[in-house]
mmCIF file of C-alpha atoms and ligand atoms in Angstrom:
data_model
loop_
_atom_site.group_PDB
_atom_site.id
_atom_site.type_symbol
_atom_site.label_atom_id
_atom_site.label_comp_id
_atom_site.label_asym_id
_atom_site.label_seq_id
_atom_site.Cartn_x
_atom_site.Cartn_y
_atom_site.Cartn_z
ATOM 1 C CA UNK A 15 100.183 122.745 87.445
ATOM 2 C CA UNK A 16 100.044 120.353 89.971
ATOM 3 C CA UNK A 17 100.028 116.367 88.610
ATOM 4 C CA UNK A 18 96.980 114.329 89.671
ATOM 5 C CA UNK A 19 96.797 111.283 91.713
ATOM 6 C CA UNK A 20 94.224 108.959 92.071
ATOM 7 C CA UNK A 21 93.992 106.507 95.387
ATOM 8 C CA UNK A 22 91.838 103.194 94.822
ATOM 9 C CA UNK A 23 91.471 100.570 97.144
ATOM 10 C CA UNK A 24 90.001 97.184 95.815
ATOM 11 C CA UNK A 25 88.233 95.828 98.481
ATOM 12 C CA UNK A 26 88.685 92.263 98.161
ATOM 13 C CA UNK A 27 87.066 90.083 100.974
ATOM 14 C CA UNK A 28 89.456 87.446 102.558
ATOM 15 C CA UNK A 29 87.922 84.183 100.500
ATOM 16 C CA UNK A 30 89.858 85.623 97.323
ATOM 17 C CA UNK A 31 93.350 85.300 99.726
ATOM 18 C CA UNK A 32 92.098 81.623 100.334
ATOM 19 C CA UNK A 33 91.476 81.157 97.159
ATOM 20 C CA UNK A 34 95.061 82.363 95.353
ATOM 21 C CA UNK A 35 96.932 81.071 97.509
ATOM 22 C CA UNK A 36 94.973 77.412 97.126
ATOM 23 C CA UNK A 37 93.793 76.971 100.543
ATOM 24 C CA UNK A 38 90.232 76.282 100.044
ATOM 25 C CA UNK A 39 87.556 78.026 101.269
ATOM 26 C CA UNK A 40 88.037 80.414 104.270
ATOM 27 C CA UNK A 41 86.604 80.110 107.415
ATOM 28 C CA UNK A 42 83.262 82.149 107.585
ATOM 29 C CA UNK A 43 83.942 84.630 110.372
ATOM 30 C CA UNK A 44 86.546 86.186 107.915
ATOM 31 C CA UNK A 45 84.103 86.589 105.200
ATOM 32 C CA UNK A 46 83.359 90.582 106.156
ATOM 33 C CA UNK A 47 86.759 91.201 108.041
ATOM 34 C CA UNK A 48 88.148 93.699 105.137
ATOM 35 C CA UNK A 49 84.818 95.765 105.521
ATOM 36 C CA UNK A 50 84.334 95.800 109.008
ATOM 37 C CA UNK A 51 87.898 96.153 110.576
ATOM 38 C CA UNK A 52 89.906 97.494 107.286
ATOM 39 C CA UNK A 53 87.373 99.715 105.378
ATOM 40 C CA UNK A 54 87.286 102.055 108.652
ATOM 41 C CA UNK A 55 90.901 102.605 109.173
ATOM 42 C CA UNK A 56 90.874 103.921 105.279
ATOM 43 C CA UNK A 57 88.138 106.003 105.980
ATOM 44 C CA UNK A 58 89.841 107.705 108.810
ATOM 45 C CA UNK A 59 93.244 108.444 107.432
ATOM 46 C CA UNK A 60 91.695 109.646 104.092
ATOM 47 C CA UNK A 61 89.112 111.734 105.700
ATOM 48 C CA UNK A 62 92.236 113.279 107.972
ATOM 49 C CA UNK A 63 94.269 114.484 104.948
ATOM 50 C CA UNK A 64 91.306 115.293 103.158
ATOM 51 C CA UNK A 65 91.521 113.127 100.127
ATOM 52 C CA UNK A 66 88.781 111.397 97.832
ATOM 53 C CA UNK A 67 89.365 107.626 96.815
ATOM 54 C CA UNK A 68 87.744 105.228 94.638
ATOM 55 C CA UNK A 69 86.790 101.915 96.642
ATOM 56 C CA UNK A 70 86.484 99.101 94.442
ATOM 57 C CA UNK A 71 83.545 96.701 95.303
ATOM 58 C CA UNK A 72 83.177 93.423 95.214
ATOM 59 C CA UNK A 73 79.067 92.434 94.565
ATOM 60 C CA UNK A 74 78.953 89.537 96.782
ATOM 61 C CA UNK A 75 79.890 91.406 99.773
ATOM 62 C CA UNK A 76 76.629 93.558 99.296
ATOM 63 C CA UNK A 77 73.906 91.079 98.265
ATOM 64 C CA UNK A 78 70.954 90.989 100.680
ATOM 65 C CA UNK A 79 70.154 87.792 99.993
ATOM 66 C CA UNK A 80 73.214 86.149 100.107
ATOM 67 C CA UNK A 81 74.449 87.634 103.193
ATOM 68 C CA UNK A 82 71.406 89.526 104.888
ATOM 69 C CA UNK A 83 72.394 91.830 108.375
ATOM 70 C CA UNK A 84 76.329 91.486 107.060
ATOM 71 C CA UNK A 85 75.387 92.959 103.774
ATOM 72 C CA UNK A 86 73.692 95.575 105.293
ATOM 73 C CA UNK A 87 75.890 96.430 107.270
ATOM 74 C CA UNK A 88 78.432 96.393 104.968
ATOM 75 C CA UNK A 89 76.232 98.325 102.705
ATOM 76 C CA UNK A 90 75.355 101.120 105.719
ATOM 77 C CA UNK A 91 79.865 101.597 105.960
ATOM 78 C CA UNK A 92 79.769 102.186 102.046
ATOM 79 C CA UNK A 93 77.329 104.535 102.397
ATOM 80 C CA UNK A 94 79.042 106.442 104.439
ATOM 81 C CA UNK A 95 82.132 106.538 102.238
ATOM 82 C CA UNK A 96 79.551 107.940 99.455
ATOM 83 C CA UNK A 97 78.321 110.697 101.914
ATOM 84 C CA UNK A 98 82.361 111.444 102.360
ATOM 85 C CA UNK A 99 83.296 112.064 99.334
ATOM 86 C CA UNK A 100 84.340 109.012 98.082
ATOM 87 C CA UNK A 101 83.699 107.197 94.840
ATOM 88 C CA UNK A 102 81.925 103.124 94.714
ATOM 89 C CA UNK A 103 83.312 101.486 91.471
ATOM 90 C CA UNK A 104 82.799 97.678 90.053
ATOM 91 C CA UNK A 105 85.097 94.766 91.290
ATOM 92 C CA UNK A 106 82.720 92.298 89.931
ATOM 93 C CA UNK A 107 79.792 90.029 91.907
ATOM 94 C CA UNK A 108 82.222 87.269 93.136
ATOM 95 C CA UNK A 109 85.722 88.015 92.060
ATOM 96 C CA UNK A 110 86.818 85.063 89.578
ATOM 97 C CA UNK A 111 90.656 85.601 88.555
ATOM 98 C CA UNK A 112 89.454 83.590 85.328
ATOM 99 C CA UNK A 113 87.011 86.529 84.230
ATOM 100 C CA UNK A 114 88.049 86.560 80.737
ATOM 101 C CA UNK A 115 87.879 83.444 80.386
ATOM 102 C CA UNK A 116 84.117 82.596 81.337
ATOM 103 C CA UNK A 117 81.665 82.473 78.752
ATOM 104 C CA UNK A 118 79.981 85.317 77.537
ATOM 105 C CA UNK A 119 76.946 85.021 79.543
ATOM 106 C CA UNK A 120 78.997 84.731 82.915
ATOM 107 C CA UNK A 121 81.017 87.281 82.420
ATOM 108 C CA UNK A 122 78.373 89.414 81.700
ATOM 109 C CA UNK A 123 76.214 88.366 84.934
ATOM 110 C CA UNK A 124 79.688 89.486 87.069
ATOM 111 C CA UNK A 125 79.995 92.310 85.939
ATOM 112 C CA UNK A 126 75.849 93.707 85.780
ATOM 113 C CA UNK A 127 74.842 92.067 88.789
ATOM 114 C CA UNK A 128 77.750 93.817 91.134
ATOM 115 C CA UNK A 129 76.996 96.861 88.171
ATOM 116 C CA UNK A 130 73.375 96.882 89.942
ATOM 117 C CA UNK A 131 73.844 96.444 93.513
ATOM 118 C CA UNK A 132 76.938 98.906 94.008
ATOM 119 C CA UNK A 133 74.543 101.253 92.348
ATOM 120 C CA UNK A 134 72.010 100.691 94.616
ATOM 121 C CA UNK A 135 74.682 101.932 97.321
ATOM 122 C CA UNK A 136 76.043 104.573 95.074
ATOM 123 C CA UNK A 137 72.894 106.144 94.687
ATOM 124 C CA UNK A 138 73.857 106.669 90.954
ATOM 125 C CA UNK A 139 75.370 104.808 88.373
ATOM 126 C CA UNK A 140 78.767 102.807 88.562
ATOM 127 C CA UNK A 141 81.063 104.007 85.682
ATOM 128 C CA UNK A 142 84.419 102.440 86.362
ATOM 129 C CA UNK A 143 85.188 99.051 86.969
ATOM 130 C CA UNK A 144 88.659 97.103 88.155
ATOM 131 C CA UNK A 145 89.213 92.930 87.060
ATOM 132 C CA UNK A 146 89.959 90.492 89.351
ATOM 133 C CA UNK A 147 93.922 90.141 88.852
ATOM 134 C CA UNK A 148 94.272 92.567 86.385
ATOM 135 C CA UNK A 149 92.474 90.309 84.061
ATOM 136 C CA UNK A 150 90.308 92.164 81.422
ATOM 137 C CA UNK A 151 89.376 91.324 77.412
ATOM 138 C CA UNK A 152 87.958 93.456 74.754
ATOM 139 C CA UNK A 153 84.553 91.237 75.553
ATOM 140 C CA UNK A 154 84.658 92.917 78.646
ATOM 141 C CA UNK A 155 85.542 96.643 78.102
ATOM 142 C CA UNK A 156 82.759 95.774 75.016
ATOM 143 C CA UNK A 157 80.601 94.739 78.274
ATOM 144 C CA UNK A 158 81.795 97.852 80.418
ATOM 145 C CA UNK A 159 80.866 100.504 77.398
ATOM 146 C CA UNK A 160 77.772 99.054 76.899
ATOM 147 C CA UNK A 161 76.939 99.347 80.474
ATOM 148 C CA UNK A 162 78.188 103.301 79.861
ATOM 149 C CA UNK A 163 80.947 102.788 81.778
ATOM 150 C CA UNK A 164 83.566 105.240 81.451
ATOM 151 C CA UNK A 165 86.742 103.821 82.535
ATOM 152 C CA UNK A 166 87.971 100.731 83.105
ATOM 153 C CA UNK A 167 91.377 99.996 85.901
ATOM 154 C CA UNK A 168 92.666 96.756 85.151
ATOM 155 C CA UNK A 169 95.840 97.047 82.680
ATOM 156 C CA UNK A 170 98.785 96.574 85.022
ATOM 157 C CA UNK A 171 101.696 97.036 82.602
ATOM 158 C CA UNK A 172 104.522 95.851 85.096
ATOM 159 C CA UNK A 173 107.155 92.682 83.760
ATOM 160 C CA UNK A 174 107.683 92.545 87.555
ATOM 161 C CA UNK A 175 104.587 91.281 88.609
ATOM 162 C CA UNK A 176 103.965 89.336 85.458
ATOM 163 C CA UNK A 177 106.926 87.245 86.432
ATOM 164 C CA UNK A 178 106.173 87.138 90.149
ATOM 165 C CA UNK A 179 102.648 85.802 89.572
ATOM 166 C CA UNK A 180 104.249 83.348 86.975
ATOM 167 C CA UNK A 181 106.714 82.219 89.399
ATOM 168 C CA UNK A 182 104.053 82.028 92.078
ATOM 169 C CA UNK A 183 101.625 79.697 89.727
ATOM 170 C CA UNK A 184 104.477 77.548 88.663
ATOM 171 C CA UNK A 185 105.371 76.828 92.398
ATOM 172 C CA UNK A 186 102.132 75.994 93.218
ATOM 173 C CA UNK A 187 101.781 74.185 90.326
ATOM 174 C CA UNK A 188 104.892 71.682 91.470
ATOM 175 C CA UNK A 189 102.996 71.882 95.081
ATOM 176 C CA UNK A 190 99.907 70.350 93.281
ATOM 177 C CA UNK A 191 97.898 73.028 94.760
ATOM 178 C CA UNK A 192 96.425 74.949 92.001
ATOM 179 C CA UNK A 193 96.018 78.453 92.500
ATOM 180 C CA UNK A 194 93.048 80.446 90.658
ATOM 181 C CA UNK A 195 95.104 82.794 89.538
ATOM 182 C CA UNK A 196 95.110 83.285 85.293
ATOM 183 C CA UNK A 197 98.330 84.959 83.735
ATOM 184 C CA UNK A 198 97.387 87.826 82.333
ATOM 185 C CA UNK A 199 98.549 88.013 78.480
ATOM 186 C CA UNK A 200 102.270 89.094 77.988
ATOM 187 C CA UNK A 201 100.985 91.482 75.753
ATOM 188 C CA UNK A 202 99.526 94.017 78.333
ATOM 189 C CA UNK A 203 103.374 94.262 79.308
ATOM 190 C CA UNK A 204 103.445 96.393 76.339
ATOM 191 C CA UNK A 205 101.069 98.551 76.714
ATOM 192 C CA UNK A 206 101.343 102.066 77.303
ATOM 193 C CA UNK A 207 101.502 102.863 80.963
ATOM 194 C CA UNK A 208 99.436 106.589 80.900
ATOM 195 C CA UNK A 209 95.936 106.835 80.748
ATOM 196 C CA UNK A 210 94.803 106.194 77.078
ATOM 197 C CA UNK A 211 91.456 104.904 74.809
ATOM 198 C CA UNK A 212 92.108 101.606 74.448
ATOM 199 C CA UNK A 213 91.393 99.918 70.676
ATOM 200 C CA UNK A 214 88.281 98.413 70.620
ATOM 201 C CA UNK A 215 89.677 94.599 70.094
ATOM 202 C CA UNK A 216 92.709 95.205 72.249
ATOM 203 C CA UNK A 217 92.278 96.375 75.271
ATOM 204 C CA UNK A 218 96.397 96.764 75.869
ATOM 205 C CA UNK A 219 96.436 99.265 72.754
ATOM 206 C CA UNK A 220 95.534 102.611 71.976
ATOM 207 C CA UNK A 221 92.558 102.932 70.056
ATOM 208 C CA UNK A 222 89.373 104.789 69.245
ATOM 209 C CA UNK A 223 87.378 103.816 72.370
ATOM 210 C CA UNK A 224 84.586 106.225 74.242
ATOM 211 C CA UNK A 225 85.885 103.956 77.982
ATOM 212 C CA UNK A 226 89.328 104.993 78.656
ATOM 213 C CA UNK A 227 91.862 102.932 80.219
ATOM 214 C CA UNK A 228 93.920 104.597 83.154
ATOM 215 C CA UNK A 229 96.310 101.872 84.216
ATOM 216 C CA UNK A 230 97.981 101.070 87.406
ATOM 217 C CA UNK A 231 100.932 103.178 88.578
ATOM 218 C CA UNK A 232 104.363 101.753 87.156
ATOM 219 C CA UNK A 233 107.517 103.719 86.887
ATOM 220 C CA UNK A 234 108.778 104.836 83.806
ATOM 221 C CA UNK A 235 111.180 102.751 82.154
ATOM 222 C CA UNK A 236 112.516 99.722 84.525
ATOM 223 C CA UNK A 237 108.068 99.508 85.011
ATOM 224 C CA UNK A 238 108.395 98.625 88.364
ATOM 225 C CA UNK A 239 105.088 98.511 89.988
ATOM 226 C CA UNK A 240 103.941 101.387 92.466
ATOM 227 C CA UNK A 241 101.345 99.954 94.564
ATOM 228 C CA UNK A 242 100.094 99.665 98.347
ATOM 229 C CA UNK A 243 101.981 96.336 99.221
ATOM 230 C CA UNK A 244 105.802 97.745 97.309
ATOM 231 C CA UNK A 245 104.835 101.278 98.909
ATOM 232 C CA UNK A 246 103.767 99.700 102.715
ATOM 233 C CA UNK A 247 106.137 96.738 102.238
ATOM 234 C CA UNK A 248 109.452 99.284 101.714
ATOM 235 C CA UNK A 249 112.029 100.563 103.784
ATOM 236 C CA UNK A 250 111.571 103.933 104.175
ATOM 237 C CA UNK A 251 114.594 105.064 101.469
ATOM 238 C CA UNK A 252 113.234 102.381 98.806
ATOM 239 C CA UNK A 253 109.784 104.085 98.983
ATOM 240 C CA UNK A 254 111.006 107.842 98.890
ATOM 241 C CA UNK A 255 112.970 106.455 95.522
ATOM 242 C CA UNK A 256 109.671 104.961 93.836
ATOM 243 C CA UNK A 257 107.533 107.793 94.997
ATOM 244 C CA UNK A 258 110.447 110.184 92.785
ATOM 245 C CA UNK A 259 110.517 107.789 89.612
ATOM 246 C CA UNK A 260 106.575 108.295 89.326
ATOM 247 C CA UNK A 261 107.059 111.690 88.920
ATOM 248 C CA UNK A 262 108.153 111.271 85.423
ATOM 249 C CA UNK A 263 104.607 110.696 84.830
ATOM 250 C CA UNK A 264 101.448 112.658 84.627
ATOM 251 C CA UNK A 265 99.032 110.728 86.380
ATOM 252 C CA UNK A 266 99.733 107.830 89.266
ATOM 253 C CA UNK A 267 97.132 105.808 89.755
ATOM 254 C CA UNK A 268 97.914 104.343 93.129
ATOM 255 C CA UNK A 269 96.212 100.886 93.755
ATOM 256 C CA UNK A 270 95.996 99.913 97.511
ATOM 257 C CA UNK A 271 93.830 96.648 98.627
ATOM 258 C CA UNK A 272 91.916 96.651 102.059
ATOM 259 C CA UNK A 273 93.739 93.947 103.054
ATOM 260 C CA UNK A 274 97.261 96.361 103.625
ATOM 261 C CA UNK A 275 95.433 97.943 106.794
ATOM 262 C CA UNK A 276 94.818 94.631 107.817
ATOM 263 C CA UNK A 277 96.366 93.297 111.854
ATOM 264 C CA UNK A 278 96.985 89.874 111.802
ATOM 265 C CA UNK A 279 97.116 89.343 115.383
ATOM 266 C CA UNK A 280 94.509 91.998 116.385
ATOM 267 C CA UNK A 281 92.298 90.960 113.250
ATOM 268 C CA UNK A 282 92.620 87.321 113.937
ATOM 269 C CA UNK A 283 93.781 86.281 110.762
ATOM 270 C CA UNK A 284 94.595 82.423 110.636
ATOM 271 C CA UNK A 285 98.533 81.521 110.378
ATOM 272 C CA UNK A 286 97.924 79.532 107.379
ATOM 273 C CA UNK A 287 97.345 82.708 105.821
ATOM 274 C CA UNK A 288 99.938 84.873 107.490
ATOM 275 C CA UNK A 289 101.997 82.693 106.132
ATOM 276 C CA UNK A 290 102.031 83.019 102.367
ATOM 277 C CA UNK A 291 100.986 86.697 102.809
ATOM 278 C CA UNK A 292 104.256 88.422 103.758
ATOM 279 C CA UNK A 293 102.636 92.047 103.999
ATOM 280 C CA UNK A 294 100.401 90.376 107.430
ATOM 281 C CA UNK A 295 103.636 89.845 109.420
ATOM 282 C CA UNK A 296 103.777 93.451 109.645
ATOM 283 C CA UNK A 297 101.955 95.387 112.538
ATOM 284 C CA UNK A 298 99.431 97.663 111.646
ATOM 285 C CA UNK A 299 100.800 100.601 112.843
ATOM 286 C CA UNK A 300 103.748 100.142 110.770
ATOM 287 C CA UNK A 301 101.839 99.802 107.554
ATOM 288 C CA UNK A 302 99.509 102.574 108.929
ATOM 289 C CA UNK A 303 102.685 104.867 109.400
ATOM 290 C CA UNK A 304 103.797 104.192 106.093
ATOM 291 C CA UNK A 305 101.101 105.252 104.462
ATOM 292 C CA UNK A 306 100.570 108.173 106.580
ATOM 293 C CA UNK A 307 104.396 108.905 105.308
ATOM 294 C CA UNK A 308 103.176 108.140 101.764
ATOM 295 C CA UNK A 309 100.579 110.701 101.181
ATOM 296 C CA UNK A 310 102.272 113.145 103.358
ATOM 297 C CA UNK A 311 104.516 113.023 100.579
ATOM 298 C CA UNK A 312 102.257 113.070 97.660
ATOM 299 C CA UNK A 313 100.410 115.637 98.781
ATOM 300 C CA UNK A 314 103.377 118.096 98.056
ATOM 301 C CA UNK A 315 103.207 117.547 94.615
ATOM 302 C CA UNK A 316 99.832 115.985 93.626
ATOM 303 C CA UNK A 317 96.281 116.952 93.468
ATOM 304 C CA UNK A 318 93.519 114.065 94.477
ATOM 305 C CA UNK A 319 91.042 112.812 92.626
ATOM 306 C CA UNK A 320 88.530 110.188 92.539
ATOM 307 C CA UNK A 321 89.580 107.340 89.009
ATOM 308 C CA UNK A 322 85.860 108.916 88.109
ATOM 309 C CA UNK A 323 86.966 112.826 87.863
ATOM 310 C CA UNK A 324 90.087 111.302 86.392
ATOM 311 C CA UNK A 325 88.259 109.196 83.658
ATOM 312 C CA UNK A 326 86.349 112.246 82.959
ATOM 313 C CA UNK A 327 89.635 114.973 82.130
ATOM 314 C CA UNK A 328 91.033 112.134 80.013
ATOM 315 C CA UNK A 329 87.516 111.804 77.735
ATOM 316 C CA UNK A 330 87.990 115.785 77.691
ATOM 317 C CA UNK A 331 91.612 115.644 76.300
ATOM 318 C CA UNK A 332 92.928 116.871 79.623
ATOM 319 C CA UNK A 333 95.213 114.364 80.979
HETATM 320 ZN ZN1 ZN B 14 90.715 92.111 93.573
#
């Protein structure tokens, strides 16, 4: 049987890049770049090797009345992603890294509010959800199930990026520019790495829960994380390598952001930016090509499915 992959994309708008890298608030012509000029260019490649994705939302970017004709047209592109096959899932209403951390009432308003108005768009119910950097508690999977969600994306079980973003927040630290950025407990650097019911008190632990977890792609062993940016970022050799470690498991959940089909000349994305965002210096075609190369490969040995379909074999002791 063929092993199942499942592509995601969390779509987060360009404010969040402002915002972890501590350069204040973006300017407001970038607010709906990811939707209008990245969003499409998924669309098009997926729809050419006939795959299904998940796109994770963020609320915000769909709220009438915060953001009127840009909302709806951002809503009208989603749509269309609905009508192709694809599957909308829960990012939250306006993306805080520190979503565990809010009180109860907070957290709770991120997570229905976006739960709502992706629906709307759906035209059904949400029933998986992704935190903002990776971030999630058993207050919010408790939040998720009673929502009848049934999976939650956000346990990224990869020492790699755990030190990178530690490294990152201590250097900006010393640069006295605070990034919003929360470390994520140590702890979810233990846990398991294959879709799994997570306990109902730890979300990094196997447990009894109806919401399953199905964690972001690592490789077995070293756990080095398989995502867009490593996959779009490598040399050609590097990425053939990671694409062969991940098949010593039975699922890859492959997490891409819509900012990795982003141009930073043809988008006009500021330098300040560019800058601290290595993955902009490269041309779109060269990230295009690379994932082009990517599922190419995949395709070989992998079956596509929506995180949804996914969520769904592991509650029926499938996967
Ligand atoms: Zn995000």
């Amino acid at each position: 049987m063929r092993r199942i992959c499942a592509i995601s994309i969390d779509l987060d708008p360009i404010p969040c890049y402002y915002r972890i890298h501590g350069l204040g608030t973006a300017p407001d012509e970038l607010r709906a770049l990811i939707m209008r000029r990245c969003v499409p260019r998924f669309a098009e490649i997926l729809a050419r090797h006939g795959i299904p994705a998940t796109f994770f939302v963020v609320g915000e970017d769909i709220d009438l009345e915060l953001l009127g004709t840009e909302a709806r047209a951002s809503r009208a592109l989603l749509g269309e992603l609905v009508a192709a096959g694809h599957e909308l899932a829960n990012h939250t209403y306006g993306h805080p890294y520190e979503l565990s951390r809010l009180p109860a009432d907070q957290m709770k308003a991120e997570i229905g509010r976006a739960h709502e108005l992706i629906g709307e768009v759906a035209g059904g119910a949400v029933t998986g959800f992704r935190a903002p950097g990776y971030d999630v508690s058993a207050a919010v999977l408790d939040e998720l199930a009673a929502l009848g969600y049934k999976y939650d994306s956000s346990v990224f079980p990869a020492p790699a990026y755990y030190a990178a973003k530690a490294a990152i927040m201590g250097a900006m630290a010393l640069l006295r520019r605070p990034s919003r950025a929360v470390l994520t407990s140590p702890r979810t650097l233990t846990a398991a790495a294959d879709p799994y019911r997570p306990a109902p008190d730890a979300p990094w632990r196997s447990g009894q829960a109806t919401l399953v977890e199905l964690p972001i792609a690592v490789t077995p062993r070293a756990r080095t994380p398989v995502i867009g940016t490593s996959l779009l970022l490598a040399p050609s050799w590097l990425r053939a390598r990671l694409l062969r470690a991940m098949a010593g498991r039975r699922f890859f959940n492959l997490e891409l952001h819509g900012i990795d089909l982003a141009d930073a000349e043809e988008d006009g994305i500021p330098g300040e930016l560019v800058d601290r965002q290595p993955d902009l210096r490269l041309p779109l075609r060269h990230k295009q090509r690379a994932l082009e190369a990517t599922l190419d490969r995949l395709r070989l040995d992998y079956a596509f499915e929506t995180l949804d379909h996914v969520a769904s074999r592991v509650q029926r002791d499938e996967l």
